[in-house]
JSON list of N, CA and C in Angstrom, two decimals:
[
{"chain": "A", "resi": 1, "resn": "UNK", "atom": "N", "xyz": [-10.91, -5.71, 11.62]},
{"chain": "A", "resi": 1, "resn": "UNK", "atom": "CA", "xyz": [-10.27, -4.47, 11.31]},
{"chain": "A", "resi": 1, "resn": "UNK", "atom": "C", "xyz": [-8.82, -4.70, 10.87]},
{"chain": "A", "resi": 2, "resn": "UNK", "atom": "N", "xyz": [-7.99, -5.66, 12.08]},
{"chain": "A", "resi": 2, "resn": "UNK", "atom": "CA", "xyz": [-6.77, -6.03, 11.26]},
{"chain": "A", "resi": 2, "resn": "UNK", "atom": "C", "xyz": [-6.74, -6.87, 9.84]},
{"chain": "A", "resi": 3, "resn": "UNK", "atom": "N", "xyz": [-7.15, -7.64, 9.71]},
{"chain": "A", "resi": 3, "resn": "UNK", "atom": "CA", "xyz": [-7.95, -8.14, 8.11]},
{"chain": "A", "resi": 3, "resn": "UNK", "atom": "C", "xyz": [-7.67, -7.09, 7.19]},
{"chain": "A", "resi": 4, "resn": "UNK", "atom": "N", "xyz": [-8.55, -6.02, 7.48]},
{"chain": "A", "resi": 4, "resn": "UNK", "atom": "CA", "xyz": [-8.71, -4.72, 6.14]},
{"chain": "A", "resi": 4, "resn": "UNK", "atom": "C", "xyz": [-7.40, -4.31, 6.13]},
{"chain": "A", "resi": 5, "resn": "UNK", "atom": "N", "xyz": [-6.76, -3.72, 7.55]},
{"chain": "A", "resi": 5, "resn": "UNK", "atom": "CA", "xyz": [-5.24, -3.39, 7.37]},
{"chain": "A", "resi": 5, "resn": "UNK", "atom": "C", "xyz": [-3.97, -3.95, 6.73]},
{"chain": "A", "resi": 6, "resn": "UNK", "atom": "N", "xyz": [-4.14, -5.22, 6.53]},
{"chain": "A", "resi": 6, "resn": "UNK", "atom": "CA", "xyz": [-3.37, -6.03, 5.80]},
{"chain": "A", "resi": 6, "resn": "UNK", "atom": "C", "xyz": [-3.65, -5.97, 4.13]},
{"chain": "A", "resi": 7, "resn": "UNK", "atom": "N", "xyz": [-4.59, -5.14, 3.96]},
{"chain": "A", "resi": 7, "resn": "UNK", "atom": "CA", "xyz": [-4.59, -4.59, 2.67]},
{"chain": "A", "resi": 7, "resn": "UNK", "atom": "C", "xyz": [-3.68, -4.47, 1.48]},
{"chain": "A", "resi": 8, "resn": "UNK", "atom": "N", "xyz": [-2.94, -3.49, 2.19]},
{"chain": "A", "resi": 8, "resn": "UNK", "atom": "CA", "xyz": [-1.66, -2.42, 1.30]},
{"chain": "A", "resi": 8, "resn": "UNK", "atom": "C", "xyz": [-0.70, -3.93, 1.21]},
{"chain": "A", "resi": 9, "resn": "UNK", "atom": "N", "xyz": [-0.62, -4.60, 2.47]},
{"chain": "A", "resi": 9, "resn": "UNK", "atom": "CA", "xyz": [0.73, -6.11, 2.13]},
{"chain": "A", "resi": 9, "resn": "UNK", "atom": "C", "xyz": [0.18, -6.89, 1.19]},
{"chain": "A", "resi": 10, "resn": "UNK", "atom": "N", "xyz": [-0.78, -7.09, 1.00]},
{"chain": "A", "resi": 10, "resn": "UNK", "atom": "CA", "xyz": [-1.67, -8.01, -0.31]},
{"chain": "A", "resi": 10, "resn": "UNK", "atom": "C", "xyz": [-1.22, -7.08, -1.97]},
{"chain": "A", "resi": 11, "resn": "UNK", "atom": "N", "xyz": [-1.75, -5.83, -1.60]},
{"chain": "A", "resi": 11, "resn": "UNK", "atom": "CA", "xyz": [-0.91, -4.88, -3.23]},
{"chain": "A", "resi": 11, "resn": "UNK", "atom": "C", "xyz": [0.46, -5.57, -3.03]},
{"chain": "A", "resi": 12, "resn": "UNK", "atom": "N", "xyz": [1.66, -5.47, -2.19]},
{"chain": "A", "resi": 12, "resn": "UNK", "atom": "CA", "xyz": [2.75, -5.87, -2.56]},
{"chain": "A", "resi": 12, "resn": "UNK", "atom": "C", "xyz": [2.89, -6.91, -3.29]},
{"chain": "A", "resi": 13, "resn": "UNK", "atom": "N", "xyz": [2.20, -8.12, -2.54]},
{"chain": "A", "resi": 13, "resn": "UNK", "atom": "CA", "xyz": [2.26, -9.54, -2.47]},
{"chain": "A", "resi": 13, "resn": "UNK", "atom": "C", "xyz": [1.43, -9.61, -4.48]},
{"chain": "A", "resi": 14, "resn": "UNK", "atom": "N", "xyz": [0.45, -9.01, -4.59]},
{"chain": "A", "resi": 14, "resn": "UNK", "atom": "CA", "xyz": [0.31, -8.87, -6.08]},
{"chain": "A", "resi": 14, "resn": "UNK", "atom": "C", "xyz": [1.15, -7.98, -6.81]},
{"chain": "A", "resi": 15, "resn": "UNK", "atom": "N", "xyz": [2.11, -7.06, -6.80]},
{"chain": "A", "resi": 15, "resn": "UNK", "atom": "CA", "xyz": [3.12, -6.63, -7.00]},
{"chain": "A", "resi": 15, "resn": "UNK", "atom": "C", "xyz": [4.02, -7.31, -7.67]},
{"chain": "A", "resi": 16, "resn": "UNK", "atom": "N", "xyz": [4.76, -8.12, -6.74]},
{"chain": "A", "resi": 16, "resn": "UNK", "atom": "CA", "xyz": [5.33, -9.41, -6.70]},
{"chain": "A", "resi": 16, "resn": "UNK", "atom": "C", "xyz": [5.47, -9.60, -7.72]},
{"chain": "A", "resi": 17, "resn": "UNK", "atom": "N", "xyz": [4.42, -10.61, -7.39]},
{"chain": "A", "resi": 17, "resn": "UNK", "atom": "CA", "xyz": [3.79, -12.01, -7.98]},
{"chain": "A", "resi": 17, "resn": "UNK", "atom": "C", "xyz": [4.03, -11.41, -9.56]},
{"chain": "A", "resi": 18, "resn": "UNK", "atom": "N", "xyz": [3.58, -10.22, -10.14]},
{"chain": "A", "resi": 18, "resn": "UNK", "atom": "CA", "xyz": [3.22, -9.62, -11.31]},
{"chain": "A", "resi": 18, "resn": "UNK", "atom": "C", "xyz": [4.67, -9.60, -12.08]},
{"chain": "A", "resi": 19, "resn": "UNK", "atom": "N", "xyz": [6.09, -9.58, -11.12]},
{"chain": "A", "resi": 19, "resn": "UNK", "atom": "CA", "xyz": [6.84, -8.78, -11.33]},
{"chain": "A", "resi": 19, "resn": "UNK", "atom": "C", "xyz": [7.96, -10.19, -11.41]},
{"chain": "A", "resi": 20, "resn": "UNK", "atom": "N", "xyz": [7.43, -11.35, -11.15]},
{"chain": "A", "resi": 20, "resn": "UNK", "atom": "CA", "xyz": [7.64, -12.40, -11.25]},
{"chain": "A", "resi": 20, "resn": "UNK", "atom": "C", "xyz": [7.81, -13.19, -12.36]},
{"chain": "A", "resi": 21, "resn": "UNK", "atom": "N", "xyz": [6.53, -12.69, -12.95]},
{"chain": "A", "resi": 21, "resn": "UNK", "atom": "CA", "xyz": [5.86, -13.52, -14.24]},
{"chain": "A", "resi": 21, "resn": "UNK", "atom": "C", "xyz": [6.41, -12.29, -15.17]},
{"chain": "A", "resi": 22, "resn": "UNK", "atom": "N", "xyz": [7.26, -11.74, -14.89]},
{"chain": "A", "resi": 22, "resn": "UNK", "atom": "CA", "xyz": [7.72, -10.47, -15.90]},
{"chain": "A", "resi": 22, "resn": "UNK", "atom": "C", "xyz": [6.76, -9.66, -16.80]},
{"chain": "A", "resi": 23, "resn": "UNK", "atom": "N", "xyz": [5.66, -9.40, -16.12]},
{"chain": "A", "resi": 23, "resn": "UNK", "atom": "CA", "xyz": [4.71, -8.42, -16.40]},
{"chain": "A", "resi": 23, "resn": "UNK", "atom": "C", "xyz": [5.37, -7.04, -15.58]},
{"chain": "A", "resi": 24, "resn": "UNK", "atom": "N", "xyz": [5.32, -6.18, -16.59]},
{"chain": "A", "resi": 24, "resn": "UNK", "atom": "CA", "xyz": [5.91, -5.07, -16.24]},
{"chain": "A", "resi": 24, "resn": "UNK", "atom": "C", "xyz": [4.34, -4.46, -15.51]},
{"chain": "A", "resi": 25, "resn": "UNK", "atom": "N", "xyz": [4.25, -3.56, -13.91]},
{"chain": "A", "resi": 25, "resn": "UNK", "atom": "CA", "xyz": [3.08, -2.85, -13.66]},
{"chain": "A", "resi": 25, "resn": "UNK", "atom": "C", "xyz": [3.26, -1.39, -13.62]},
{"chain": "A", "resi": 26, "resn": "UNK", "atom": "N", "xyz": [2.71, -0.78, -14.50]},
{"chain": "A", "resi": 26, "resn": "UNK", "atom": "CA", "xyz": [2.10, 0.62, -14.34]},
{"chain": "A", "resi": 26, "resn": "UNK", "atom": "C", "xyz": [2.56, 1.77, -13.57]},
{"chain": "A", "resi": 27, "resn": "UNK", "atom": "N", "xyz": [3.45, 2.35, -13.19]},
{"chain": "A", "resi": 27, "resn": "UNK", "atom": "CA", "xyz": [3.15, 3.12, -11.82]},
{"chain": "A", "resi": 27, "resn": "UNK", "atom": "C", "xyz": [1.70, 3.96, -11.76]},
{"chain": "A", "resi": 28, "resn": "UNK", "atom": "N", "xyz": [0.73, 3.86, -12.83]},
{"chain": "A", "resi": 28, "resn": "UNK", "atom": "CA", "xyz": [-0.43, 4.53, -12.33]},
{"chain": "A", "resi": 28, "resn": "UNK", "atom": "C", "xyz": [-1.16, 3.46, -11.86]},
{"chain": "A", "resi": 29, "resn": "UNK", "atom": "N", "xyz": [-0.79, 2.11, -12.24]},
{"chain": "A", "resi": 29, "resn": "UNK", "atom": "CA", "xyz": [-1.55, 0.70, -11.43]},
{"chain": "A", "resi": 29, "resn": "UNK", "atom": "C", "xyz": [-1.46, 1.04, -9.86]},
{"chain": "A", "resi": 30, "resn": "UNK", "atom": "N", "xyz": [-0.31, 1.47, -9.56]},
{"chain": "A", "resi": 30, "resn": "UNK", "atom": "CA", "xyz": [0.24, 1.69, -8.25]},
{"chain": "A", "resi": 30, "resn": "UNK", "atom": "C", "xyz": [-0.13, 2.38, -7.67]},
{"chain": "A", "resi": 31, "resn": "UNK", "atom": "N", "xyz": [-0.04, 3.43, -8.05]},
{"chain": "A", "resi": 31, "resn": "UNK", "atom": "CA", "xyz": [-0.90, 4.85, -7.15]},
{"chain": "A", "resi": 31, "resn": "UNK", "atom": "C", "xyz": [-2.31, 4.70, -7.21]},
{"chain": "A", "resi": 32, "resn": "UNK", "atom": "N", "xyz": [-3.24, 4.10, -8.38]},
{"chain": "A", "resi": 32, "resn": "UNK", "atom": "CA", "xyz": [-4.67, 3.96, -7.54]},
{"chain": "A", "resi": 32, "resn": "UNK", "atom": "C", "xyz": [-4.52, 2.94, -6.60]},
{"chain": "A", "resi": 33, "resn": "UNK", "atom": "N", "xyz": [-4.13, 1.86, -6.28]},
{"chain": "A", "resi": 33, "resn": "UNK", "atom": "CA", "xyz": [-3.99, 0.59, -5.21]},
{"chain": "A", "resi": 33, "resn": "UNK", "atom": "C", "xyz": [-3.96, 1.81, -4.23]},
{"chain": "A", "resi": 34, "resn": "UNK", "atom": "N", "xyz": [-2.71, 2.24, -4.18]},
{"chain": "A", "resi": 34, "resn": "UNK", "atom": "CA", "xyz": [-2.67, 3.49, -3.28]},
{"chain": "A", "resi": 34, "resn": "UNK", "atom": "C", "xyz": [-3.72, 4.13, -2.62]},
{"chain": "A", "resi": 35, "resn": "UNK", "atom": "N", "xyz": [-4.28, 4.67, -3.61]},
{"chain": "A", "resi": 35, "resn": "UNK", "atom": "CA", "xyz": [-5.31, 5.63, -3.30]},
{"chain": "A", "resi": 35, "resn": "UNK", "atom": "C", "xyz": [-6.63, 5.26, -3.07]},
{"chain": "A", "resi": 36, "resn": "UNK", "atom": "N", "xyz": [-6.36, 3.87, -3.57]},
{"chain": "A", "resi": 36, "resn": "UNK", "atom": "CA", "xyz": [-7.78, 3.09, -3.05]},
{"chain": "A", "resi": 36, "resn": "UNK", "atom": "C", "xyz": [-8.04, 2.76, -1.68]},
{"chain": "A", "resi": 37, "resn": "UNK", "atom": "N", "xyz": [-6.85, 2.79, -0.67]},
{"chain": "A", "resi": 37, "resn": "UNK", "atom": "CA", "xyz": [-6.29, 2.57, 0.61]},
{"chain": "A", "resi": 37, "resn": "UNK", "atom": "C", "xyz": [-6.70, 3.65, 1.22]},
{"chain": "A", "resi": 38, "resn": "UNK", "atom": "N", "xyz": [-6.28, 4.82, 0.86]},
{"chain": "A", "resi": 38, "resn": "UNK", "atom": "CA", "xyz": [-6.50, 5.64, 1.79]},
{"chain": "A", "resi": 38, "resn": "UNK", "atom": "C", "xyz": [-8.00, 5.81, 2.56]},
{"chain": "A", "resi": 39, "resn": "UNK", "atom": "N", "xyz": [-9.22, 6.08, 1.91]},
{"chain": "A", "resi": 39, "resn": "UNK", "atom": "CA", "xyz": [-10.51, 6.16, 2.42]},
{"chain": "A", "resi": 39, "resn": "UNK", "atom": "C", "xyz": [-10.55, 4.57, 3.36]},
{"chain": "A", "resi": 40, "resn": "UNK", "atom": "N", "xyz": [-10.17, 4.14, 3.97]},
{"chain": "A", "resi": 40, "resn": "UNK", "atom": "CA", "xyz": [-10.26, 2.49, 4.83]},
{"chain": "A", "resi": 40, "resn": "UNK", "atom": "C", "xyz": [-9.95, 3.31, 6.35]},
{"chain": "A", "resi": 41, "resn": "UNK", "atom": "N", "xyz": [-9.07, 4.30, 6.30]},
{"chain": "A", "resi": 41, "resn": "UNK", "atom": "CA", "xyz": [-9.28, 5.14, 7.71]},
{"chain": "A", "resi": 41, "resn": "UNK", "atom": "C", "xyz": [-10.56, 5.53, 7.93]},
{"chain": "A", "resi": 42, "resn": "UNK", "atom": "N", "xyz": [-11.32, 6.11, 7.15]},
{"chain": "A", "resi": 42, "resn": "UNK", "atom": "CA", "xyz": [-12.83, 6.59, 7.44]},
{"chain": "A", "resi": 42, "resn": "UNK", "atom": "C", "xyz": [-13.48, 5.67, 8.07]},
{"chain": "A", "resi": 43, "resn": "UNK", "atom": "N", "xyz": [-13.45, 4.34, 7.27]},
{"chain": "A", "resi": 43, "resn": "UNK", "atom": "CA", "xyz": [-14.53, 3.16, 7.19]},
{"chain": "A", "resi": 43, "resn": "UNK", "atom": "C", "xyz": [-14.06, 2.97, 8.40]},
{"chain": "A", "resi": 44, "resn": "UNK", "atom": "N", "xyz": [-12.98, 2.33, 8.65]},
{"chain": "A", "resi": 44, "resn": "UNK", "atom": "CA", "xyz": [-12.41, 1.80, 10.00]},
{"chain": "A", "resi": 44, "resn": "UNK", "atom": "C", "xyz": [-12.59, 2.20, 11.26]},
{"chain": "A", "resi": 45, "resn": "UNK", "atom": "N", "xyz": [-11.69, 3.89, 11.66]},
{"chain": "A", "resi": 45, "resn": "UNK", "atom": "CA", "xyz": [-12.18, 4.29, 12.44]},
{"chain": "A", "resi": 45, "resn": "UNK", "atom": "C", "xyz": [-13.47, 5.44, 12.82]},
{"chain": "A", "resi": 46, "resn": "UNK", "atom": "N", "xyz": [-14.08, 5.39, 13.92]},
{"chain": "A", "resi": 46, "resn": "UNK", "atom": "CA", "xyz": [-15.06, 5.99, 13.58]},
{"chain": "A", "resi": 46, "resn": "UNK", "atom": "C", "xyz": [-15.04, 7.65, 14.05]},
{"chain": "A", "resi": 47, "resn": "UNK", "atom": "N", "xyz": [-15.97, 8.20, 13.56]},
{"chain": "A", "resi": 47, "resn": "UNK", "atom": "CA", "xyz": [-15.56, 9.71, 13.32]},
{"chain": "A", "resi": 47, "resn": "UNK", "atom": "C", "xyz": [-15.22, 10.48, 14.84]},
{"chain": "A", "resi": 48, "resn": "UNK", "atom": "N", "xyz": [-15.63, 9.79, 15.94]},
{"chain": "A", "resi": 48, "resn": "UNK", "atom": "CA", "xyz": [-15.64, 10.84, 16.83]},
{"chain": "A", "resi": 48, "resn": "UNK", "atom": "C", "xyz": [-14.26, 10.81, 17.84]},
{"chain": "A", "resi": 49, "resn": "UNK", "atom": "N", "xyz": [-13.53, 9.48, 16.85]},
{"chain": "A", "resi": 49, "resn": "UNK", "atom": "CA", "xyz": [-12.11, 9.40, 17.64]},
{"chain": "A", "resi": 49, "resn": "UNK", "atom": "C", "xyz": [-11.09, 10.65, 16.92]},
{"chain": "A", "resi": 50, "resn": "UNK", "atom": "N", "xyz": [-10.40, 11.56, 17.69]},
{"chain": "A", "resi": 50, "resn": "UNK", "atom": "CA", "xyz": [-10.15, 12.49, 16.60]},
{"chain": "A", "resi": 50, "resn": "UNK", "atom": "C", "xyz": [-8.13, 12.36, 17.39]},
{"chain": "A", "resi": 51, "resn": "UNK", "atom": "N", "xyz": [-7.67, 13.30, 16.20]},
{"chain": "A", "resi": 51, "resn": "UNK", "atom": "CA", "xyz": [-5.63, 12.71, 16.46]},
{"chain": "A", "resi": 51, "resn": "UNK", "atom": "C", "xyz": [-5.35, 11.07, 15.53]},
{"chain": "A", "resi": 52, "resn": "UNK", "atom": "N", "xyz": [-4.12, 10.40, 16.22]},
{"chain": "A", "resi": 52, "resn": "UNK", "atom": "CA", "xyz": [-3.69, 9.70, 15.30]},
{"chain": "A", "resi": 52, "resn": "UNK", "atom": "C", "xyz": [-3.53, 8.21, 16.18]},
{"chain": "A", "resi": 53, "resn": "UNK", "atom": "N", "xyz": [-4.29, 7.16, 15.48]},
{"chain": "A", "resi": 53, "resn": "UNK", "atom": "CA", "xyz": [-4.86, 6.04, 16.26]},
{"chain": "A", "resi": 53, "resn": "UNK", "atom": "C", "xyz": [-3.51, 4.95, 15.43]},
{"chain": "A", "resi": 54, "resn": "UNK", "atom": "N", "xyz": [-3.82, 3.70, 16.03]},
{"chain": "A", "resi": 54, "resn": "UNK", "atom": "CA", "xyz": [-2.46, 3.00, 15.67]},
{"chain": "A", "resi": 54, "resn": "UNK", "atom": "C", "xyz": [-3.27, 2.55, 14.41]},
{"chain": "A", "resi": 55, "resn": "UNK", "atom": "N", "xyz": [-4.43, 2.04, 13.96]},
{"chain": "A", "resi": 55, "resn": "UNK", "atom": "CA", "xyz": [-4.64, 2.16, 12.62]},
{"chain": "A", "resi": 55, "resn": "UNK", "atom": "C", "xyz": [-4.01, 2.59, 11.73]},
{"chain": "A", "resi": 56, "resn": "UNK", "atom": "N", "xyz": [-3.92, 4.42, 11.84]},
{"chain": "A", "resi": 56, "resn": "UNK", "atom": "CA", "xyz": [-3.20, 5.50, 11.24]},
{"chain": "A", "resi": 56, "resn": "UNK", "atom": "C", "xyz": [-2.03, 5.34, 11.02]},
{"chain": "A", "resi": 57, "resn": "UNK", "atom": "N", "xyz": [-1.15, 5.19, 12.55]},
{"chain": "A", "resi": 57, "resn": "UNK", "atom": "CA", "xyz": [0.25, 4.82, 11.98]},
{"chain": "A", "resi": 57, "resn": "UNK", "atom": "C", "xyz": [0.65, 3.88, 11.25]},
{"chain": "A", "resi": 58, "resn": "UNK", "atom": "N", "xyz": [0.01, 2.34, 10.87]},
{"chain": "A", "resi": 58, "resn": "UNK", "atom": "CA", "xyz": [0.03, 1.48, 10.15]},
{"chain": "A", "resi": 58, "resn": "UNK", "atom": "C", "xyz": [0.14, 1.45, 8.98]},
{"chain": "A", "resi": 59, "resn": "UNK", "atom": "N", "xyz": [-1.39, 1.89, 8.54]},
{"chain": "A", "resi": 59, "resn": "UNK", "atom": "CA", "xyz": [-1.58, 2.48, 7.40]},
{"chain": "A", "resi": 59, "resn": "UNK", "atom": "C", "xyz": [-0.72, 3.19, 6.71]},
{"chain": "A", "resi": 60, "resn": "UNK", "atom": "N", "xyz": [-0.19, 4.48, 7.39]},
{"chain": "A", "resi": 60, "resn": "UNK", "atom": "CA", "xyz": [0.40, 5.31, 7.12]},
{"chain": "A", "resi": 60, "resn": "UNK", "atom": "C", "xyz": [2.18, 4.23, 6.53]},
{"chain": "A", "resi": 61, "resn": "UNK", "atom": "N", "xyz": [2.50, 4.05, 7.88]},
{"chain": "A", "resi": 61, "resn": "UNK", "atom": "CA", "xyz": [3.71, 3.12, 7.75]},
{"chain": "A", "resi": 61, "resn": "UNK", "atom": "C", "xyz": [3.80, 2.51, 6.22]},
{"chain": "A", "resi": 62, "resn": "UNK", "atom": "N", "xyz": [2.70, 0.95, 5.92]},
{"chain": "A", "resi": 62, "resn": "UNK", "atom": "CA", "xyz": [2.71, 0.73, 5.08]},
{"chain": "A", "resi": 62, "resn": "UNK", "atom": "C", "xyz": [2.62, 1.50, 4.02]},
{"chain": "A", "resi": 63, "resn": "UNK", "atom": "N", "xyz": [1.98, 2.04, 3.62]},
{"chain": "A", "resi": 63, "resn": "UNK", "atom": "CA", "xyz": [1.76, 3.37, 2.52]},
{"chain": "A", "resi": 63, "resn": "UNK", "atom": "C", "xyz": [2.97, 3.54, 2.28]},
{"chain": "A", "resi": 64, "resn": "UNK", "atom": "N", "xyz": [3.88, 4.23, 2.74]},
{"chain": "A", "resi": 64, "resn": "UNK", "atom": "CA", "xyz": [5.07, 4.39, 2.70]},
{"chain": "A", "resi": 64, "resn": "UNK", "atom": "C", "xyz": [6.06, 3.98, 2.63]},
{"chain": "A", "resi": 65, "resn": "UNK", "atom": "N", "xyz": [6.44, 2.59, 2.96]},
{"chain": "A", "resi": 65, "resn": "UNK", "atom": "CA", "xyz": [7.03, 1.41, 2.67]},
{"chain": "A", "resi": 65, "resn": "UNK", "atom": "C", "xyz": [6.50, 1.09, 1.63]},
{"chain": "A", "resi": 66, "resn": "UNK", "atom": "N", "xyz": [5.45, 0.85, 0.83]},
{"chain": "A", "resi": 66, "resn": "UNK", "atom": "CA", "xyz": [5.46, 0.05, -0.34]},
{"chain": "A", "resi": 66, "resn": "UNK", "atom": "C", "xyz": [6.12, 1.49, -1.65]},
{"chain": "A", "resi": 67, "resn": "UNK", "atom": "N", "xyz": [5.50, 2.68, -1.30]},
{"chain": "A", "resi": 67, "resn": "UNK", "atom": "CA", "xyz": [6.28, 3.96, -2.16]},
{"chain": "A", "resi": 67, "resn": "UNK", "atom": "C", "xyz": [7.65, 3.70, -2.13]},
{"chain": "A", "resi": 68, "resn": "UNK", "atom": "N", "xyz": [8.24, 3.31, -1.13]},
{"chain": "A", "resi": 68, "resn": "UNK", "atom": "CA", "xyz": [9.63, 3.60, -0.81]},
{"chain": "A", "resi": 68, "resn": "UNK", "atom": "C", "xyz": [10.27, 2.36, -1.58]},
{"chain": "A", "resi": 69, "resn": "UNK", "atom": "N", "xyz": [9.57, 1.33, -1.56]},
{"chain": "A", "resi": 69, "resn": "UNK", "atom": "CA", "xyz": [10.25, 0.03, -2.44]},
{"chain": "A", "resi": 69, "resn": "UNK", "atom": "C", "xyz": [10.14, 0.13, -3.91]},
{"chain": "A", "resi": 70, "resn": "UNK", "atom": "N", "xyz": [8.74, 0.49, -4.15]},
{"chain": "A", "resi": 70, "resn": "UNK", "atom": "CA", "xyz": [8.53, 1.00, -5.76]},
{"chain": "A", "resi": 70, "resn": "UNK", "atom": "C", "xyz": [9.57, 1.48, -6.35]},
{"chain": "A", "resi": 71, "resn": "UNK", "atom": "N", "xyz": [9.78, 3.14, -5.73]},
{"chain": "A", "resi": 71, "resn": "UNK", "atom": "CA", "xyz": [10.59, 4.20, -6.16]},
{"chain": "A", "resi": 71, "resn": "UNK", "atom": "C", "xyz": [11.75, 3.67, -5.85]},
{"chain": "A", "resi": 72, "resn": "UNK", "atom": "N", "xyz": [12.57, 2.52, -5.21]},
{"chain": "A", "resi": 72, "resn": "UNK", "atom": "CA", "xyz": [14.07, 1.91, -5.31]},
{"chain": "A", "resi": 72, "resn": "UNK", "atom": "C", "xyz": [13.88, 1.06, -6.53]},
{"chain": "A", "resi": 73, "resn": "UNK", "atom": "N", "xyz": [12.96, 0.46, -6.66]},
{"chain": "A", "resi": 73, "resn": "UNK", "atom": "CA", "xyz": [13.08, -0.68, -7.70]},
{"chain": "A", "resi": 73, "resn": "UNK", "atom": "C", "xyz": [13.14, 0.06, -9.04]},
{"chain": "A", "resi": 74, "resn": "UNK", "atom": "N", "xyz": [12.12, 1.37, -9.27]},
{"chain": "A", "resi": 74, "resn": "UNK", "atom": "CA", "xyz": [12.22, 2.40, -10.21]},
{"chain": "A", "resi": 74, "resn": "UNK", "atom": "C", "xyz": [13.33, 2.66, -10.53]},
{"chain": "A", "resi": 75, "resn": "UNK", "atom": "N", "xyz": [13.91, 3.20, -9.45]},
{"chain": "A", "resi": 75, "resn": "UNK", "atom": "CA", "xyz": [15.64, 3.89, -9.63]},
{"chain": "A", "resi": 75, "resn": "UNK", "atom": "C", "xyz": [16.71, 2.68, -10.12]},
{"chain": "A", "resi": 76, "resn": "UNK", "atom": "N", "xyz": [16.06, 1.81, -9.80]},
{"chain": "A", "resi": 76, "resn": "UNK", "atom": "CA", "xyz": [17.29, 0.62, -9.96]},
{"chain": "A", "resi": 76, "resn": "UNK", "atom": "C", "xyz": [17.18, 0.23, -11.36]},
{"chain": "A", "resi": 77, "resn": "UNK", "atom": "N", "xyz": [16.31, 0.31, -12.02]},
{"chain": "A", "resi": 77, "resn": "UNK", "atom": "CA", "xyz": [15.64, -0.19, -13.15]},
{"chain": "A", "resi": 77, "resn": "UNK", "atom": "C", "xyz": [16.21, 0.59, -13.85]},
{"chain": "A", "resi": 78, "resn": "UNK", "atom": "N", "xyz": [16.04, 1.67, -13.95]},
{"chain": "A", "resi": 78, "resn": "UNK", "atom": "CA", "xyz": [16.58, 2.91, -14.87]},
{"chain": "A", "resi": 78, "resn": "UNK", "atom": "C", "xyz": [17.74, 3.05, -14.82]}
]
């Protein structure tokens, strides 16, 4: 389960890497990675745990940290 959660740090880590080799990425590259993340709460936890499990906050956490670095590097860029 921690495996799958380390997900969203792997998008960064290809992020990176992309941003390295001066390939400019997408912000719509970004938001599906994104959004490809989100349904991994379903899979993960199972339905009858209900409120907010540390999965969630993780998830959530990362999610938000990688938006929050995007949208600085965005701003900085411009």
């Amino acid at each position: 389960m921690y495996a799958i959660l380390a997900t969203p740090v792997l998008l960064v880590f290809a992020l990176a890497l992309r941003r390295l080799r001066n390939k400019n990425t997408s912000p719509l590259e970004l938001a599906a990675a994104l959004l490809a993340v989100i349904p991994l709460r379903q899979v993960l936890v199972p339905s009858d745990i209900s409120g907010f499990t540390l999965l969630d906050k993780l998830l959530g956490i990362e999610v938000a940290f990688i938006t929050a670095v995007r949208l600085f590097a965005y701003a900085r860029d411009s």
